[in-house]
PDB file of C-alpha atoms in Angstrom:
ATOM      1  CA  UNK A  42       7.605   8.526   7.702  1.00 61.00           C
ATOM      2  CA  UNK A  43       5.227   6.610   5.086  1.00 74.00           C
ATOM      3  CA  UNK A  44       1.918   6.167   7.073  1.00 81.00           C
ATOM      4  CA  UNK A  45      -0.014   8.862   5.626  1.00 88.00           C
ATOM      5  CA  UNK A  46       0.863   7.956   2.276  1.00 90.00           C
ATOM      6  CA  UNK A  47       0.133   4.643   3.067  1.00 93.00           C
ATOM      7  CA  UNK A  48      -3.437   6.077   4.505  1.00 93.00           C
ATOM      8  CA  UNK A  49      -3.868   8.445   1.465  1.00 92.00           C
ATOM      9  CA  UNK A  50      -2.905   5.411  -1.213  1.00 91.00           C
ATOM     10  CA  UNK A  51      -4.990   2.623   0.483  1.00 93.00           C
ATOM     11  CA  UNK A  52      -1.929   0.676   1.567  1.00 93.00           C
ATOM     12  CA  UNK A  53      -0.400   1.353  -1.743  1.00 91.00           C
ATOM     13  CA  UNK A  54      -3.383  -1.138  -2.912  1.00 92.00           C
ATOM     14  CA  UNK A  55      -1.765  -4.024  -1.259  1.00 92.00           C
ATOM     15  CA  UNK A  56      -3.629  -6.716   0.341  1.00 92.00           C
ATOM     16  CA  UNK A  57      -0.600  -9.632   1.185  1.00 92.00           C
ATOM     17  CA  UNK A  58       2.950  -9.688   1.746  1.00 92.00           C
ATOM     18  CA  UNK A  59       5.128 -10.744  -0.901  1.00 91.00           C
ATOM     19  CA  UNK A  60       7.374 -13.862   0.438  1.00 94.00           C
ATOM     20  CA  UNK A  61       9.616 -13.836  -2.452  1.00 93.00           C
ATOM     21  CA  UNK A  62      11.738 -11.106  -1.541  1.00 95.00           C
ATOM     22  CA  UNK A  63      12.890 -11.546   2.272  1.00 97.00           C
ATOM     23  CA  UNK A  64      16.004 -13.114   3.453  1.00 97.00           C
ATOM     24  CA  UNK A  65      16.111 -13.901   6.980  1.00 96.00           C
ATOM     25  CA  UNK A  66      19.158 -14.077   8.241  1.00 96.00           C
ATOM     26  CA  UNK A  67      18.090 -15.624  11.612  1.00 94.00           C
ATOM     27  CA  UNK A  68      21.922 -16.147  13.194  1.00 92.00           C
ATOM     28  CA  UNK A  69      22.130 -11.668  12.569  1.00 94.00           C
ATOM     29  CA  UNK A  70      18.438 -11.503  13.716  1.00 95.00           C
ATOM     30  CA  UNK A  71      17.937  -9.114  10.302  1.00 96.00           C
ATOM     31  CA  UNK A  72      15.156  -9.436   7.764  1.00 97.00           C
ATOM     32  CA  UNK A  73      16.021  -7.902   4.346  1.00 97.00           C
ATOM     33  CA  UNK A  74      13.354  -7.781   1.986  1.00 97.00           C
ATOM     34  CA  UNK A  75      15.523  -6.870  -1.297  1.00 95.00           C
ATOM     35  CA  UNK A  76      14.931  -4.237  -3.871  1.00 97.00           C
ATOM     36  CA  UNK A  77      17.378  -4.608  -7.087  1.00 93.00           C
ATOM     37  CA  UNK A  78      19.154  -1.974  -7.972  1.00 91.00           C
ATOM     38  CA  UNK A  79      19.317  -0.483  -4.598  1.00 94.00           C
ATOM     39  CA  UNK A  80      22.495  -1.481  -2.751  1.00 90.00           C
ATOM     40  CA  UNK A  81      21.882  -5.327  -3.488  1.00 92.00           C
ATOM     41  CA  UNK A  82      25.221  -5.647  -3.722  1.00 90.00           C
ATOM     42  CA  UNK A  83      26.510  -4.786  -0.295  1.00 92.00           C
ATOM     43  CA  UNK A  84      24.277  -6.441   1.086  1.00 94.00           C
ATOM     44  CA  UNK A  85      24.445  -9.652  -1.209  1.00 94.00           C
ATOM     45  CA  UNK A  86      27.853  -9.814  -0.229  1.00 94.00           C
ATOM     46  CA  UNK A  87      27.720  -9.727   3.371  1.00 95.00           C
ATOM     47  CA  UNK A  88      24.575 -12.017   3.786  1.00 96.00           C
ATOM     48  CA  UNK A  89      26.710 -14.440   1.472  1.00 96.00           C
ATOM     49  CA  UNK A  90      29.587 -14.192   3.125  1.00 96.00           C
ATOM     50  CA  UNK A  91      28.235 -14.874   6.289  1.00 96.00           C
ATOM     51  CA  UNK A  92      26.391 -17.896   4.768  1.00 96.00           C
ATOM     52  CA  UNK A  93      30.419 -19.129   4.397  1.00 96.00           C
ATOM     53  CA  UNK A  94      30.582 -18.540   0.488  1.00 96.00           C
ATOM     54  CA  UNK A  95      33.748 -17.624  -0.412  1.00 95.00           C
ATOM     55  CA  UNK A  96      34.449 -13.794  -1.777  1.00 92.00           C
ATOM     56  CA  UNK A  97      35.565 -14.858  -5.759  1.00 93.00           C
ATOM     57  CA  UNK A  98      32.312 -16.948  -5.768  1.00 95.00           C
ATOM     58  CA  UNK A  99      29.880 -13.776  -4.436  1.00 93.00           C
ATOM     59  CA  UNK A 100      31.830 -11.057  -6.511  1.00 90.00           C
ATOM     60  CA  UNK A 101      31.879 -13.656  -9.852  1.00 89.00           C
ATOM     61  CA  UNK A 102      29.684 -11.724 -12.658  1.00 83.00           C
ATOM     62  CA  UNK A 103      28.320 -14.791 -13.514  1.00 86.00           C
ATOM     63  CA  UNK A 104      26.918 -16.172  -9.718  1.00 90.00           C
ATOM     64  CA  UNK A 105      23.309 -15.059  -9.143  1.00 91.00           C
ATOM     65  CA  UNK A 106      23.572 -14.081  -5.588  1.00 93.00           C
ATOM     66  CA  UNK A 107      20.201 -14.193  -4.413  1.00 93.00           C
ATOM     67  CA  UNK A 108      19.776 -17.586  -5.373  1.00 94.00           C
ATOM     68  CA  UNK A 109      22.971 -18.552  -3.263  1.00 95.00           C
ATOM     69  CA  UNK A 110      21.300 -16.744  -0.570  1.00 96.00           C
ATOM     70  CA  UNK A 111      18.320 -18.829  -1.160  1.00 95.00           C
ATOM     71  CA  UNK A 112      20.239 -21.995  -0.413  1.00 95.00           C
ATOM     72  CA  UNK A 113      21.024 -20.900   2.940  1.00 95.00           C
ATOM     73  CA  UNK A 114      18.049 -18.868   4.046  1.00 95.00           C
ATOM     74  CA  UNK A 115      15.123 -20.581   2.573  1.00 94.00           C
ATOM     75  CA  UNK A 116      11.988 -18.805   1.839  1.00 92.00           C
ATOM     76  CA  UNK A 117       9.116 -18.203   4.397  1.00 93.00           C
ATOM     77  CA  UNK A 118       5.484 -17.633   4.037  1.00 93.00           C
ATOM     78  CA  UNK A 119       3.770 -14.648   4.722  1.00 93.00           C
ATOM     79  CA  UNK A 120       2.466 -15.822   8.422  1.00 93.00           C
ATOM     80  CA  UNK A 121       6.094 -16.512   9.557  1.00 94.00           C
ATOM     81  CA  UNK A 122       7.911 -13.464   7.892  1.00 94.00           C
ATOM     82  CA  UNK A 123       5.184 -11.287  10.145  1.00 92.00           C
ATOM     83  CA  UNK A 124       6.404 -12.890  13.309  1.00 93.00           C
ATOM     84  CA  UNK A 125       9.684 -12.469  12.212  1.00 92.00           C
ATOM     85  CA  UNK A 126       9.430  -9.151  12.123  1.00 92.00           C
ATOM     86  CA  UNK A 127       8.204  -8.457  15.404  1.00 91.00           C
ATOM     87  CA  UNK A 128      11.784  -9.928  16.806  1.00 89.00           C
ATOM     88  CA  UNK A 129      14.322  -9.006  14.248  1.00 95.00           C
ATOM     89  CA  UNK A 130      15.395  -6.360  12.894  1.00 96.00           C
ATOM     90  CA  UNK A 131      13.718  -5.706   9.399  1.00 97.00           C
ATOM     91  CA  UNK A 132      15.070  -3.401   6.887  1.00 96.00           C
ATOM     92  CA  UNK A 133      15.314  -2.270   3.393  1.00 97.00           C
ATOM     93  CA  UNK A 134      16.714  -0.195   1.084  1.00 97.00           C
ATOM     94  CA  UNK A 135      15.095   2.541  -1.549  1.00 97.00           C
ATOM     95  CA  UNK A 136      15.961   4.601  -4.027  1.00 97.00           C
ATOM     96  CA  UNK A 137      14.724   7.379  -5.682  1.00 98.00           C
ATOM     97  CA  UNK A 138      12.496   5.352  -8.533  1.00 98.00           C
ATOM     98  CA  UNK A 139      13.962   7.015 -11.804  1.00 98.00           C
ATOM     99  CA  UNK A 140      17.251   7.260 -10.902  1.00 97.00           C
ATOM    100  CA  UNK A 141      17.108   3.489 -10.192  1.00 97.00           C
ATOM    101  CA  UNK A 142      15.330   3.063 -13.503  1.00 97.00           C
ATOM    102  CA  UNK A 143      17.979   4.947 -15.178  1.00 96.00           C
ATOM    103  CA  UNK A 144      20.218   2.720 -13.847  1.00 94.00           C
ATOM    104  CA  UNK A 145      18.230  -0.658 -14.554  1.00 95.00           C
ATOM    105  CA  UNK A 146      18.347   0.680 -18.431  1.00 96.00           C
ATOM    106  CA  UNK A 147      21.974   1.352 -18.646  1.00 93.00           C
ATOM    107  CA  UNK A 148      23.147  -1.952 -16.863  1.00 91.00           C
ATOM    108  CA  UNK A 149      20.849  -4.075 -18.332  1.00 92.00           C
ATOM    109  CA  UNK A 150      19.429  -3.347 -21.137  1.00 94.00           C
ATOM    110  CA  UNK A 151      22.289  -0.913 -22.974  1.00 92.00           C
ATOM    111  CA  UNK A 152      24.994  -3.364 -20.710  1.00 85.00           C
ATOM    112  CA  UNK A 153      23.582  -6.449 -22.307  1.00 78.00           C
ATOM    113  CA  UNK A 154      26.146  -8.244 -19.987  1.00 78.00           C
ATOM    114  CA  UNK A 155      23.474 -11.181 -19.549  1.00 84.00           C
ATOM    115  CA  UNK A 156      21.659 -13.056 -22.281  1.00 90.00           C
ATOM    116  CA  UNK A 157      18.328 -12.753 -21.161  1.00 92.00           C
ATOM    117  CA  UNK A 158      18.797  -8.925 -21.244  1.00 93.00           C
ATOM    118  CA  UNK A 159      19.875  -8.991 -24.541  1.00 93.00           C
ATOM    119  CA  UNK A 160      17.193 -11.126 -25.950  1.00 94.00           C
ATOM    120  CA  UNK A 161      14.737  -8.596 -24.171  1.00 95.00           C
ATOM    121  CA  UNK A 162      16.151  -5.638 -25.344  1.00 95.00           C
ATOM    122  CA  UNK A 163      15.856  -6.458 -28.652  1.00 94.00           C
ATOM    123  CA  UNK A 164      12.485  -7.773 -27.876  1.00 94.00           C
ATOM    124  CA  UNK A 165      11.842  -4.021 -26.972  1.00 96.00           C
ATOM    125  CA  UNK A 166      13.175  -2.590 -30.021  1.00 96.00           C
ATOM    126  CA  UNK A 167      11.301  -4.658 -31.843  1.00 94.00           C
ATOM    127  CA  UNK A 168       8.136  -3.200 -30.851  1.00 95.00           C
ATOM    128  CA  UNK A 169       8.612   0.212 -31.330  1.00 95.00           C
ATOM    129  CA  UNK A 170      10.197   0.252 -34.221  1.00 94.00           C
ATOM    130  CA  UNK A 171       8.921  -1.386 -37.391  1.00 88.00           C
ATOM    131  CA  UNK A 172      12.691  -1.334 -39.396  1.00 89.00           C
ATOM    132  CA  UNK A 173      12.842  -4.653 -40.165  1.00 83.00           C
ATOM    133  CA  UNK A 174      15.683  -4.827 -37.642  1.00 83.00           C
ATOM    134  CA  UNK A 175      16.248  -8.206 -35.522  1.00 80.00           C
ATOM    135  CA  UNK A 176      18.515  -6.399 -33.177  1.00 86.00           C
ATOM    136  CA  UNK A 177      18.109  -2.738 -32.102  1.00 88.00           C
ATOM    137  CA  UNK A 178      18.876  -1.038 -29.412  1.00 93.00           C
ATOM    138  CA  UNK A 179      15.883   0.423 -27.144  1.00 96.00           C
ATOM    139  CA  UNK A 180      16.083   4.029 -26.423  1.00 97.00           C
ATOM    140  CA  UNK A 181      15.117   5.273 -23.227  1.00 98.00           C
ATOM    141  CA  UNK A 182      11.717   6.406 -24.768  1.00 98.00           C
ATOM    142  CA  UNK A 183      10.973   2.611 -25.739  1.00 98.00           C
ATOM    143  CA  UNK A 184      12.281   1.388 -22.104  1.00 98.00           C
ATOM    144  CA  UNK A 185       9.811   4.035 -20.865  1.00 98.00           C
ATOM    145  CA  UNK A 186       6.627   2.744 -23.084  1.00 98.00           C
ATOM    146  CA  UNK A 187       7.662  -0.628 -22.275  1.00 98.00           C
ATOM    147  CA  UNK A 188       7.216   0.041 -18.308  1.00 98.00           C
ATOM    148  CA  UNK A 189       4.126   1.269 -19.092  1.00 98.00           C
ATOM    149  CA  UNK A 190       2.819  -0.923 -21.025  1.00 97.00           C
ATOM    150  CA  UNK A 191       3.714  -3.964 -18.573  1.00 97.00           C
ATOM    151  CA  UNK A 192       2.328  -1.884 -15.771  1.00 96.00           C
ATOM    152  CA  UNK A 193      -1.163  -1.500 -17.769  1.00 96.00           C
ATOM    153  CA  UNK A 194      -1.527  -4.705 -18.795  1.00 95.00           C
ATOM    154  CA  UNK A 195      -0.823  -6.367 -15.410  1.00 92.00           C
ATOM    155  CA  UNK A 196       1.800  -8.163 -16.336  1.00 92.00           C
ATOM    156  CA  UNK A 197       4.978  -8.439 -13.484  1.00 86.00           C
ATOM    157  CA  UNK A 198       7.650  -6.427 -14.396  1.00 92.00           C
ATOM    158  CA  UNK A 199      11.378  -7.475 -13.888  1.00 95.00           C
ATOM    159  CA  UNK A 200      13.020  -7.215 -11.114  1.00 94.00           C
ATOM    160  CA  UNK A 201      15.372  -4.781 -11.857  1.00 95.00           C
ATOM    161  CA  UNK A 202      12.681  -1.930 -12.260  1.00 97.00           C
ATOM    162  CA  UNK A 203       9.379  -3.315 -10.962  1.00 97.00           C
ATOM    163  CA  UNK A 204       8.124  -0.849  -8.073  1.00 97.00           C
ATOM    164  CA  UNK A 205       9.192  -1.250  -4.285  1.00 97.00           C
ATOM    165  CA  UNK A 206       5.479  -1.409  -3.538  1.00 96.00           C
ATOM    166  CA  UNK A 207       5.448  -4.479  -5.218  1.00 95.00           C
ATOM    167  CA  UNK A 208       8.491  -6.092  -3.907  1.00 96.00           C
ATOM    168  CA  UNK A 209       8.334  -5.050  -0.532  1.00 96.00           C
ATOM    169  CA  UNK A 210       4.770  -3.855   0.296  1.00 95.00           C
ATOM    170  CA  UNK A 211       6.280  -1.028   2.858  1.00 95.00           C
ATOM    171  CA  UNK A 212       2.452  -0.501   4.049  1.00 94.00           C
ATOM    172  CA  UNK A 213       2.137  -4.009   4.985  1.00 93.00           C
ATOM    173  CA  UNK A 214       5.156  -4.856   6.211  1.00 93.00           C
ATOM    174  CA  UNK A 215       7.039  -3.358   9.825  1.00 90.00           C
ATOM    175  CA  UNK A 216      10.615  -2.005   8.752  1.00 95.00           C
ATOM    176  CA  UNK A 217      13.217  -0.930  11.295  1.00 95.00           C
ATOM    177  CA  UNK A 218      15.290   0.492   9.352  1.00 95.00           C
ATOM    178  CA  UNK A 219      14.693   2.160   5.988  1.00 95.00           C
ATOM    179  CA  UNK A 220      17.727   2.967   4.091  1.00 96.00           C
ATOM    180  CA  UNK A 221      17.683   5.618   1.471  1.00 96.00           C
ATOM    181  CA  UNK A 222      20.631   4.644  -1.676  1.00 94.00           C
ATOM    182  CA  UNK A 223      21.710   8.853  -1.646  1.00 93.00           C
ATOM    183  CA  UNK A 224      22.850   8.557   2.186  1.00 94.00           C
ATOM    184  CA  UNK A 225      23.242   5.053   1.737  1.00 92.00           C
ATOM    185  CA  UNK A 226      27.221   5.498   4.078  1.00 91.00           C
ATOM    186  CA  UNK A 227      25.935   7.294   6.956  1.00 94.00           C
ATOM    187  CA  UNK A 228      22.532   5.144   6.874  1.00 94.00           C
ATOM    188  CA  UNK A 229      24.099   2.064   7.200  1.00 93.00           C
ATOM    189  CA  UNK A 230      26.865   2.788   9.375  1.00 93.00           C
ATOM    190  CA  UNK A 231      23.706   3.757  12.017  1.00 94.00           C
ATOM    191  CA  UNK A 232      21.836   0.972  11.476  1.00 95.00           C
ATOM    192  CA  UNK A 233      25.006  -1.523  11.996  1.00 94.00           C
ATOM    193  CA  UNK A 234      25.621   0.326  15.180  1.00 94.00           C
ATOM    194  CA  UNK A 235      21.786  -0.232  15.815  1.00 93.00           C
ATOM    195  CA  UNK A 236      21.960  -3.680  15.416  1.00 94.00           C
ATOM    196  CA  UNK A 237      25.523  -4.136  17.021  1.00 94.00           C
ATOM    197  CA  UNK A 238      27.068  -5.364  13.613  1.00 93.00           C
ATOM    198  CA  UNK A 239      29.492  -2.830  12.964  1.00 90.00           C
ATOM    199  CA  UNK A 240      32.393  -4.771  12.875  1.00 92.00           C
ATOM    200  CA  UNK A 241      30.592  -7.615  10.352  1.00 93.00           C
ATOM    201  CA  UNK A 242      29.177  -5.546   7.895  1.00 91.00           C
ATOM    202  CA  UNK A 243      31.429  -4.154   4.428  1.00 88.00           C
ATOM    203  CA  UNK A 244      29.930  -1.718   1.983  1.00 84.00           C
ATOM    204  CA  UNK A 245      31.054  -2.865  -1.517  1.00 84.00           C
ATOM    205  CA  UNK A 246      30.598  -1.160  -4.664  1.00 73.00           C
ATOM    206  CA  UNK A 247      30.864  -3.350  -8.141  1.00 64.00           C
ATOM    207  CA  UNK A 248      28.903  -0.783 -10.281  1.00 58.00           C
ATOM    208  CA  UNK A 249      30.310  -0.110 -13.217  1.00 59.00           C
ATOM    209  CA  UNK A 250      31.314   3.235 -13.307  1.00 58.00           C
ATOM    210  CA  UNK A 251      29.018   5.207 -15.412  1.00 62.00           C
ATOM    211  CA  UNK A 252      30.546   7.504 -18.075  1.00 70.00           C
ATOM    212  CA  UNK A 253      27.885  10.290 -17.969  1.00 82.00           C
ATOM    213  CA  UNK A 254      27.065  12.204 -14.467  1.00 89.00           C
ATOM    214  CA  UNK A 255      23.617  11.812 -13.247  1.00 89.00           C
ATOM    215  CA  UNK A 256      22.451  14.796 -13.919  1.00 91.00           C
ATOM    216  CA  UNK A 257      23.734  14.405 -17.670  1.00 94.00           C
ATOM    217  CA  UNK A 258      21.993  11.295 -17.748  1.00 95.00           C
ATOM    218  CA  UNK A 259      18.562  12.612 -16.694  1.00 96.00           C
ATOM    219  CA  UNK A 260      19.101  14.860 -19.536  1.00 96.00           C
ATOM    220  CA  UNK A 261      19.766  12.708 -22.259  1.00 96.00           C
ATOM    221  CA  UNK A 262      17.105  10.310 -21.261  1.00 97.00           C
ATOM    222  CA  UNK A 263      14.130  12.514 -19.733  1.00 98.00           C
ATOM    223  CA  UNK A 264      14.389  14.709 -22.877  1.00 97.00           C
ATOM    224  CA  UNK A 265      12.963  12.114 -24.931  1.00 97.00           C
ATOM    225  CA  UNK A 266       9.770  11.851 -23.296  1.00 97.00           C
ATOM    226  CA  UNK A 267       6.806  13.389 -24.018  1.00 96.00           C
ATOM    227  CA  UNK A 268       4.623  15.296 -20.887  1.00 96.00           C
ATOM    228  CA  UNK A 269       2.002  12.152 -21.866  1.00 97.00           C
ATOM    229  CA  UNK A 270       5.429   9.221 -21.271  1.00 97.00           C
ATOM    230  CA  UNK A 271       6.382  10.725 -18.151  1.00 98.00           C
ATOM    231  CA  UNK A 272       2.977  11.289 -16.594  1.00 97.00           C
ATOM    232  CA  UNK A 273       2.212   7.865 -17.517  1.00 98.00           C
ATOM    233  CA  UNK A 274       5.644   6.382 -16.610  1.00 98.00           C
ATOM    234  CA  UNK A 275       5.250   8.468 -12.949  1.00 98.00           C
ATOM    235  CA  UNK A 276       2.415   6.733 -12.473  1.00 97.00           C
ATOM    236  CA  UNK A 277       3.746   3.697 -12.404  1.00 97.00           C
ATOM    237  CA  UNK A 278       6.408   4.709  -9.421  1.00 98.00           C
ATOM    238  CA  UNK A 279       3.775   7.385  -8.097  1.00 96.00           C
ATOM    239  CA  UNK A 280       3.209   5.342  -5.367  1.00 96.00           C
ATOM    240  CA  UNK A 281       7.497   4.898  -4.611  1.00 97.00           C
ATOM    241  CA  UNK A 282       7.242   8.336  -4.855  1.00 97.00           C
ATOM    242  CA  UNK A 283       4.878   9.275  -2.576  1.00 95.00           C
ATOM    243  CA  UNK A 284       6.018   6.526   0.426  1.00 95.00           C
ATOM    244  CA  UNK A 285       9.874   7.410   0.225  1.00 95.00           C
ATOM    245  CA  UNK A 286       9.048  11.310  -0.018  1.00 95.00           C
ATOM    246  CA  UNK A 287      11.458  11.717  -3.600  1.00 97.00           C
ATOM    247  CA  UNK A 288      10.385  14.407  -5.832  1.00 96.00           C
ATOM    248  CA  UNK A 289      10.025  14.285  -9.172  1.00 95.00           C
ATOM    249  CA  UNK A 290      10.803  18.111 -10.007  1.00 93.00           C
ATOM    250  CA  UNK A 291      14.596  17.316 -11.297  1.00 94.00           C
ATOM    251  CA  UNK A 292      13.091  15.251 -14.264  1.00 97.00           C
ATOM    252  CA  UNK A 293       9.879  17.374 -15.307  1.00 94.00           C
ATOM    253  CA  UNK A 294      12.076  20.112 -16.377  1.00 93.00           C
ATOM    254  CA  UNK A 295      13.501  18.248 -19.190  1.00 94.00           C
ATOM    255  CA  UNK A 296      10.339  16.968 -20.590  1.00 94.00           C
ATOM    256  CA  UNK A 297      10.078  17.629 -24.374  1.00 82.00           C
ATOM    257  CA  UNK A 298       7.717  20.551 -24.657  1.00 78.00           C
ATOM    258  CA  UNK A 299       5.329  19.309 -27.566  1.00 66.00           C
TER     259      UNK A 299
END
């Protein structure tokens, strides 16, 4: 599906593996490299729940469930997690990359549920906007600088929104199964019949329910970009783009015409 946009990007410039990410759950025989804000949460909550944690503790707002899952299923290096690969049954799942930045923006930084968000969004405001204020809210259009900025001066993103390239290296790594969020039912429902786990894994949904449809939401936020901000912010997911086949069109059109 992705080899000739791994061959036309250079392996999406990657070189290594990134360890962080992968849980291997070695009693399932399933690798997972993770990718926030793309169906974490179902799968957070069966990989936990298999680990014996108890269902209050995984769904609890304030338990970080990867590092739960850490506890359990410690980290391997690069060397091992290739061999792994070859016998289990490696997966992940994607998402198209602005709808999952959309997302990352309202949960996090507009959400403000966690402190560290909160401290960073203001952090954003502050550098966009010379008011005086301690405590703004970003817009969209600041979220989007932001990105970009990071992304051109090398520094690591968050989690939330950094790029699947850089979290799972999909031209490095062997995946069985790659799970797309928009057909995320059917997907997984064939892979768990794949891998014989159909009657142990549960799709859960926690998100909060948004008050705007998606469409609305591209809307509001896409419009506040300039051609220049989205060009530059596409760049930094061009390469998502490319390897998962998404398309872009839907946003472009609401592009403030300068």
């Amino acid at each position: 599906m992705y080899h000739s946009a791994c061959e036309r990007t250079n392996n999406g410039g990657k070189y290594t593996i990134e360890p962080s990410f992968y849980i291997h759950v070695k009693n399932e025989s399933l690798l997972y490299c993770l990718v926030f804000k793309s169906g974490t949460t179902t799968w957070f909550y069966n990989i936990n729940r298999w680990a014996g944690y108890s269902e209050e503790q995984i769904l609890d707002d304030k338990t970080d469930n990867f590092m739960l899952a850490r506890q359990k299923y410690p980290w391997e290096n690069p060397r091992v997690l290739l061999t792994s690969m070859k016998n289990t049954h490696s997966f992940i799942v994607v998402r198209d990359p602005f709808e999952r930045l959309i997302s990352a923006y309202e949960e996090r930084l507009l959400g403000q549920l966690h402190p560290y968000f909160k401290k960073l969004s203001h952090q954003i405001y502050k550098r966009y906007h010379n008011d005086g204020n301690e405590y703004g809210i970003p817009t969209f259009q600041d979220f989007a600088r932001y990105v970009v900025d990071q992304s051109r001066n090398d520094q690591p993103s968050d989690l939330h929104w950094r790029p699947i390239n850089d979290l799972c290296t999909p031209c490095l790594a062997r995946y069985d199964s790659i799970i797309k969020m928009e057909t995320f039912g059917p997907e997984l429902a064939y892979m768990a019949n794949r891998t014989q786990l159909q009657d142990k894994i549960k799709s859960v949904h926690m998100n909060h329910s948004r008050r705007d449809s998606l469409k609305r939401l591209i809307e509001k936020y896409f419009s506040q970009l300039t051609k220049q901000q989205y060009d530059d912010l596409y760049n930094v997911y061009r390469i998502d783009f490319e390897l998962f086949q998404y398309s872009a069109e839907k946003y472009l059109k609401f592009i403030k015409q300068s």
